[in-house]
Amino acid sequence: MDRLMGKRAVITGAASGLGRSLATTLAGEGWRIGIVDINDAGARETLEMVERAGGTGEIYHTDVASPEAVKAMADHFFDSWGGVDLLVNNAGVAVAGFVGDIPLEDWKWIHDINFWGMVYGCHEFIPRMQVQGGGHIVNVASSAGLLSPAEMAPYNTTKAAVISLSETLRAEVSPYNIGITVACPMFFNTNLLECARYTDDWEKEWCESTFRYARMTSEEVANRIITAVKKDKLYAVPQLSGKFFWLNKRMMPGTFHGLFRFLNRHGLERPLFKVLARLGLLQ
Ligand SMILES: NC(=O)c1ccc[n+]([C@@H]2O[C@H](COP(=O)([O-])OP(=O)(O)OC[C@H]3O[C@@H](n4cnc5c(N)ncnc54)[C@H](O)[C@@H]3O)[C@@H](O)[C@H]2O)c1
């Protein structure tokens, strides 16, 4: 059975950014989209865009940090649609700062959404996909989870955990005709920074400049992820910069992290990152 044949996708965080771009791109190919988010106004806009693109859709208000809400959402789509072929665990938030300065409540906030939200999604959808005979799950992580840059520990740790979860699942669910893709983009421009939390103004300004000078749009990132899903690839690393840094990290992990340690010790990391962001080399 073709695991994507039914063209029914549920996308969390679909009211904005990457989730919306994934929704409209799939809608252009005739998919039915479950638009899952806490932002109802944004979800309504996405629904209009999905319909204009030629698809159909339905909004389901869900806070992915609530296991009960994610279970009710999964029950809803499997009962009323008769199945779901693709789940995209995409909803996410960002926190930047130094360990020790970042309030523990911000650690908890981001882990509840970026990590636990994706665990709840996998927990509820995998058994249902097994029963229906297959499907595909995309977990949206980040290159941050592969590279562990400084001043982003809460974000890095959620994304690294999601990468590990996805790598684990890749083998675990393969007997059930379920594919797994983990998306690891570098920076691209979305509304992610609107509710991001920082410990100082430099981080805010720097994050904003990575978005301002981004080379790839969310539509292009979405297209690359969808291509990876169709090819049943485990990793989707859309930008060339992400592929380059990841290759270096895998080839020489000690040297890679040693370089950033040297830069940080000598106060060079912030100026260098600022230049790289302005040149679009982190995006
Ligand atoms: N933009 C980037 O540079 C970038 C890079 C790498 C990875 N990512 C990841 O891409 C994913 C999408 O982010 P984006 O950049 O499109 O940001 P975005 O803010 O534009 O979209 C995120 C969506 O998630 C929703 N959301 C947040 N908390 C939620 C919750 N508790 N329950 C349900 N929905 C919730 C928001 O309402 C929003 O609609 C995230 O997982 C993010 O970490 C983004």
Coordinates of C-alpha atoms and ligand atoms in Angstrom, one line a residue:
M1 CA 0.0 0.0 0.0
D2 CA 1.3 3.5 -0.8
R3 CA 1.6 5.1 2.6
L4 CA 0.5 8.5 1.3
M5 CA -2.3 7.3 -1.1
G6 CA -5.3 8.8 0.9
K7 CA -3.8 12.3 0.8
R8 CA -5.0 13.2 4.3
A9 CA -2.5 15.3 6.4
V10 CA -2.7 16.7 9.9
I11 CA -0.3 19.5 10.5
T12 CA 0.3 21.0 13.9
G13 CA 1.3 24.7 14.1
A14 CA -0.4 25.2 10.7
A15 CA -1.7 28.7 11.4
S16 CA 1.7 30.3 10.4
G17 CA 5.1 29.9 8.9
L18 CA 6.3 26.5 7.9
G19 CA 3.1 24.7 8.9
R20 CA 1.1 27.0 6.7
S21 CA 3.5 26.6 3.8
L22 CA 3.4 22.8 4.1
A23 CA -0.5 23.0 4.2
T24 CA -0.8 25.1 1.1
T25 CA 1.8 23.2 -0.9
L26 CA 0.1 19.9 -0.1
A27 CA -3.3 21.5 -0.8
G28 CA -2.0 22.4 -4.3
E29 CA -1.6 18.6 -4.8
G30 CA -5.2 18.0 -3.7
W31 CA -4.6 17.0 -0.1
R32 CA -7.1 17.3 2.7
I33 CA -5.4 19.2 5.6
G34 CA -6.1 19.1 9.3
I35 CA -5.1 22.6 10.5
V36 CA -4.1 22.2 14.1
D37 CA -3.0 25.2 16.2
I38 CA -3.8 27.4 19.2
N39 CA -4.0 30.5 17.0
D40 CA -7.6 30.4 15.7
A41 CA -7.4 33.6 13.5
G42 CA -4.2 32.3 11.8
A43 CA -5.8 28.9 11.3
R44 CA -8.8 30.5 9.5
E45 CA -6.4 32.3 7.2
T46 CA -4.6 29.0 6.4
L47 CA -7.9 27.3 5.7
E48 CA -8.7 30.0 3.1
M49 CA -5.3 29.6 1.6
V50 CA -5.7 25.8 1.5
E51 CA -9.0 26.1 -0.3
R52 CA -7.6 28.7 -2.8
A53 CA -4.7 26.3 -3.5
G54 CA -7.2 23.6 -4.5
G55 CA -7.3 21.5 -1.3
T56 CA -9.8 21.0 1.5
G57 CA -9.2 21.5 5.1
E58 CA -10.6 21.6 8.6
I59 CA -9.4 23.5 11.7
Y60 CA -9.0 21.7 15.0
H61 CA -7.9 23.9 18.0
T62 CA -5.3 22.0 19.9
D63 CA -2.6 22.9 22.4
V64 CA 0.1 20.3 21.6
A65 CA 1.5 20.6 25.1
S66 CA -1.7 18.9 26.4
P67 CA -1.7 15.1 26.1
E68 CA -5.5 15.0 26.5
A69 CA -5.9 17.6 23.7
V70 CA -3.6 15.7 21.3
K71 CA -5.5 12.5 22.0
A72 CA -8.9 14.2 21.4
M73 CA -7.5 15.6 18.1
A74 CA -6.2 12.2 16.9
D75 CA -9.6 10.6 17.8
H76 CA -11.4 13.4 15.9
F77 CA -9.4 13.0 12.6
F78 CA -9.3 9.2 12.6
D79 CA -13.0 8.9 13.4
S80 CA -14.3 11.6 11.1
W81 CA -11.8 11.1 8.2
G82 CA -11.5 7.3 8.5
G83 CA -7.7 7.7 8.7
V84 CA -4.7 10.0 8.4
D85 CA -1.8 9.4 6.0
L86 CA 0.6 12.1 7.1
L87 CA 1.2 13.7 10.5
V88 CA 3.5 16.7 10.6
N89 CA 4.5 17.5 14.2
N90 CA 5.6 21.1 13.4
A91 CA 4.3 23.4 16.2
G92 CA 7.2 25.0 18.0
V93 CA 8.5 27.9 20.0
A94 CA 12.0 29.4 20.6
V95 CA 14.1 30.4 23.7
A96 CA 17.6 31.9 23.5
G97 CA 20.0 32.7 26.3
F98 CA 22.8 31.4 28.6
V99 CA 22.2 28.4 30.9
G100 CA 21.8 29.8 34.4
D101 CA 20.2 33.0 33.1
I102 CA 17.3 31.4 31.3
P103 CA 14.4 31.0 33.8
L104 CA 13.5 27.4 34.5
E105 CA 9.9 28.1 33.5
D106 CA 11.1 28.9 30.0
W107 CA 12.9 25.6 29.8
K108 CA 9.7 23.9 30.8
W109 CA 7.6 25.9 28.4
I110 CA 9.7 25.0 25.4
H111 CA 10.1 21.4 26.3
D112 CA 6.3 21.0 26.8
I113 CA 5.7 22.2 23.3
N114 CA 8.7 21.3 21.2
F115 CA 9.5 17.9 22.8
W116 CA 6.5 16.6 24.6
G117 CA 4.1 17.9 21.9
M118 CA 5.9 15.7 19.4
V119 CA 6.0 12.7 21.7
Y120 CA 2.2 13.1 22.3
G121 CA 1.7 13.2 18.5
C122 CA 3.8 10.1 17.9
H123 CA 2.2 8.3 20.8
E124 CA -1.4 8.9 19.5
F125 CA -0.9 8.5 15.8
I126 CA 1.5 5.6 15.5
P127 CA -0.9 2.9 16.9
R128 CA -3.7 4.3 14.8
M129 CA -1.5 4.2 11.7
Q130 CA -0.5 0.7 12.5
V131 CA -4.1 -0.4 12.5
Q132 CA -4.8 1.4 9.2
G133 CA -1.8 -0.2 7.5
G134 CA 0.7 2.6 7.2
G135 CA 1.4 6.3 7.1
H136 CA 4.2 8.8 7.4
I137 CA 5.2 11.2 10.3
V138 CA 7.4 14.3 9.9
N139 CA 8.9 15.7 13.1
V140 CA 10.1 19.2 12.6
A141 CA 13.4 19.6 14.5
S142 CA 16.1 22.1 13.4
S143 CA 19.8 22.2 12.5
A144 CA 20.2 23.5 16.0
G145 CA 19.5 20.0 17.2
L146 CA 22.4 18.7 15.0
L147 CA 24.9 21.5 15.8
S148 CA 24.2 22.7 19.4
P149 CA 25.1 26.4 18.9
A150 CA 25.8 28.5 22.1
E151 CA 23.1 30.6 23.7
M152 CA 20.3 28.3 22.5
A153 CA 20.4 25.4 25.0
P154 CA 16.7 25.0 25.6
Y155 CA 15.9 25.1 21.9
N156 CA 18.9 22.8 21.0
T157 CA 17.9 20.2 23.5
T158 CA 14.3 19.9 22.4
K159 CA 15.4 19.6 18.8
A160 CA 18.2 17.1 19.5
A161 CA 15.7 15.0 21.4
V162 CA 13.3 15.1 18.5
I163 CA 16.0 14.0 16.1
S164 CA 16.8 11.0 18.4
L165 CA 13.1 10.2 18.7
S166 CA 12.8 10.2 14.9
E167 CA 16.0 8.1 14.4
T168 CA 14.6 5.6 17.0
L169 CA 11.2 5.4 15.3
R170 CA 12.6 5.0 11.8
A171 CA 13.4 1.3 12.5
E172 CA 10.7 0.8 15.1
V173 CA 7.8 1.5 12.9
S174 CA 9.1 0.3 9.6
P175 CA 7.4 -3.2 9.9
Y176 CA 4.1 -1.3 9.9
N177 CA 4.7 0.6 6.6
I178 CA 5.1 3.9 8.5
G179 CA 7.8 6.3 7.3
I180 CA 9.6 8.8 9.5
T181 CA 11.2 12.1 8.4
V182 CA 13.0 14.5 10.6
A183 CA 13.3 18.1 9.2
C184 CA 16.3 20.1 10.3
P185 CA 16.2 23.5 8.7
M186 CA 18.6 26.4 9.4
F187 CA 17.0 29.9 9.9
F188 CA 14.2 31.1 7.6
N189 CA 11.7 33.9 8.0
T190 CA 8.5 33.1 9.8
N191 CA 6.6 34.4 12.9
L192 CA 8.7 32.2 15.2
L193 CA 10.4 35.2 16.9
E194 CA 7.1 36.9 17.8
C195 CA 6.7 34.9 21.0
A196 CA 10.4 33.9 21.4
R197 CA 12.0 34.4 24.8
Y198 CA 15.5 35.9 25.2
T199 CA 17.8 36.8 28.1
D200 CA 19.3 39.8 26.4
D201 CA 18.8 42.3 23.6
W202 CA 21.8 41.0 21.6
E203 CA 20.1 37.6 21.1
K204 CA 16.9 39.2 20.0
E205 CA 18.6 41.5 17.5
W206 CA 20.8 38.6 16.2
C207 CA 17.8 36.2 15.8
E208 CA 15.9 38.9 13.9
S209 CA 18.8 39.5 11.6
T210 CA 19.1 35.8 10.7
F211 CA 15.4 36.0 9.7
R212 CA 15.8 39.3 7.8
Y213 CA 18.7 38.0 5.7
A214 CA 17.3 34.5 5.2
R215 CA 17.9 33.1 1.7
M216 CA 15.2 30.4 1.7
T217 CA 11.5 31.1 2.1
S218 CA 9.2 28.9 4.2
E219 CA 7.6 27.7 0.9
E220 CA 11.0 26.4 -0.4
V221 CA 11.7 24.7 3.0
A222 CA 8.3 23.1 2.8
N223 CA 8.9 21.9 -0.7
R224 CA 12.2 20.2 0.3
I225 CA 10.5 18.5 3.3
I226 CA 7.7 17.2 1.1
T227 CA 10.2 15.9 -1.4
A228 CA 12.0 14.0 1.4
V229 CA 8.7 12.6 2.6
K230 CA 7.9 11.3 -0.9
K231 CA 11.3 9.7 -1.2
D232 CA 10.9 8.3 2.4
K233 CA 14.1 9.9 3.5
L234 CA 14.9 10.0 7.2
Y235 CA 16.7 13.4 7.2
A236 CA 15.5 16.6 5.5
V237 CA 18.2 19.3 5.8
P238 CA 16.9 21.9 3.4
Q239 CA 19.6 24.5 3.3
L240 CA 23.1 24.1 1.9
S241 CA 24.6 25.8 5.0
G242 CA 22.9 23.2 7.2
K243 CA 24.3 20.4 5.1
F244 CA 27.8 22.0 5.3
F245 CA 27.9 22.5 9.1
W246 CA 26.4 19.1 9.7
L247 CA 29.0 17.4 7.5
N248 CA 31.8 19.2 9.4
K249 CA 30.3 18.3 12.8
R250 CA 30.1 14.6 11.8
M251 CA 33.6 14.5 10.3
M252 CA 35.4 16.3 13.1
P253 CA 33.1 16.7 16.2
G254 CA 35.9 17.6 18.5
T255 CA 37.4 20.3 16.2
F256 CA 33.9 21.6 15.4
H257 CA 33.0 22.3 19.0
G258 CA 36.6 23.2 19.8
L259 CA 36.4 26.0 17.3
F260 CA 33.3 27.5 18.9
R261 CA 34.9 27.1 22.3
F262 CA 37.9 29.1 21.1
L263 CA 35.7 31.8 19.6
N264 CA 33.5 32.1 22.7
R265 CA 36.5 32.3 25.0
H266 CA 38.0 35.1 23.1
G267 CA 34.7 37.0 22.7
L268 CA 34.7 36.3 18.9
E269 CA 31.6 34.2 18.5
R270 CA 29.0 37.0 18.7
P271 CA 30.8 39.2 16.2
L272 CA 31.4 36.3 13.8
F273 CA 27.8 35.0 14.1
K274 CA 26.6 38.6 13.4
V275 CA 28.6 38.7 10.2
L276 CA 27.6 35.2 9.1
A277 CA 23.9 36.1 9.6
R278 CA 24.2 39.3 7.6
L279 CA 25.9 37.3 4.8
G280 CA 23.0 34.8 4.9
L281 CA 25.4 32.0 5.7
L282 CA 23.4 30.6 8.6
Q283 CA 20.2 30.5 6.7
Ligands
LIG1 N1 11.9 29.6 11.4 C1 13.1 29.0 11.5 O1 14.1 29.6 11.3 C2 13.1 27.6 11.9 C3 14.3 26.9 11.8 C4 14.3 25.5 12.2 C5 13.2 24.9 12.7 N2 12.1 25.6 12.8 C6 10.9 24.9 13.4 O2 9.8 25.0 12.5 C7 8.6 24.8 13.2 C8 7.6 25.8 12.8 O3 8.0 27.1 13.2 P1 7.9 28.4 12.3 O4 9.2 29.0 12.1 O5 7.0 28.2 11.2 O6 7.2 29.4 13.4 P2 5.8 30.1 13.5 O7 5.7 30.8 14.8 O8 5.5 30.9 12.3 O9 4.8 28.9 13.5 C9 4.7 28.1 14.7 C10 3.2 27.7 14.9 O10 3.1 26.9 16.0 C11 2.0 27.3 16.8 N3 2.1 26.8 18.2 C12 2.9 27.3 19.1 N4 2.7 26.7 20.3 C13 1.7 25.9 20.1 C14 1.0 24.9 20.9 N5 1.3 24.8 22.2 N6 0.0 24.2 20.4 C15 -0.3 24.3 19.0 N7 0.3 25.2 18.2 C16 1.3 25.9 18.7 C17 1.9 28.8 16.6 O11 0.7 29.3 17.0 C18 2.3 29.0 15.2 O12 1.2 29.0 14.4 C19 9.0 24.9 14.7 O13 9.0 23.6 15.3 C20 10.4 25.5 14.7 O14 11.2 25.2 15.8 C21 12.0 26.9 12.5

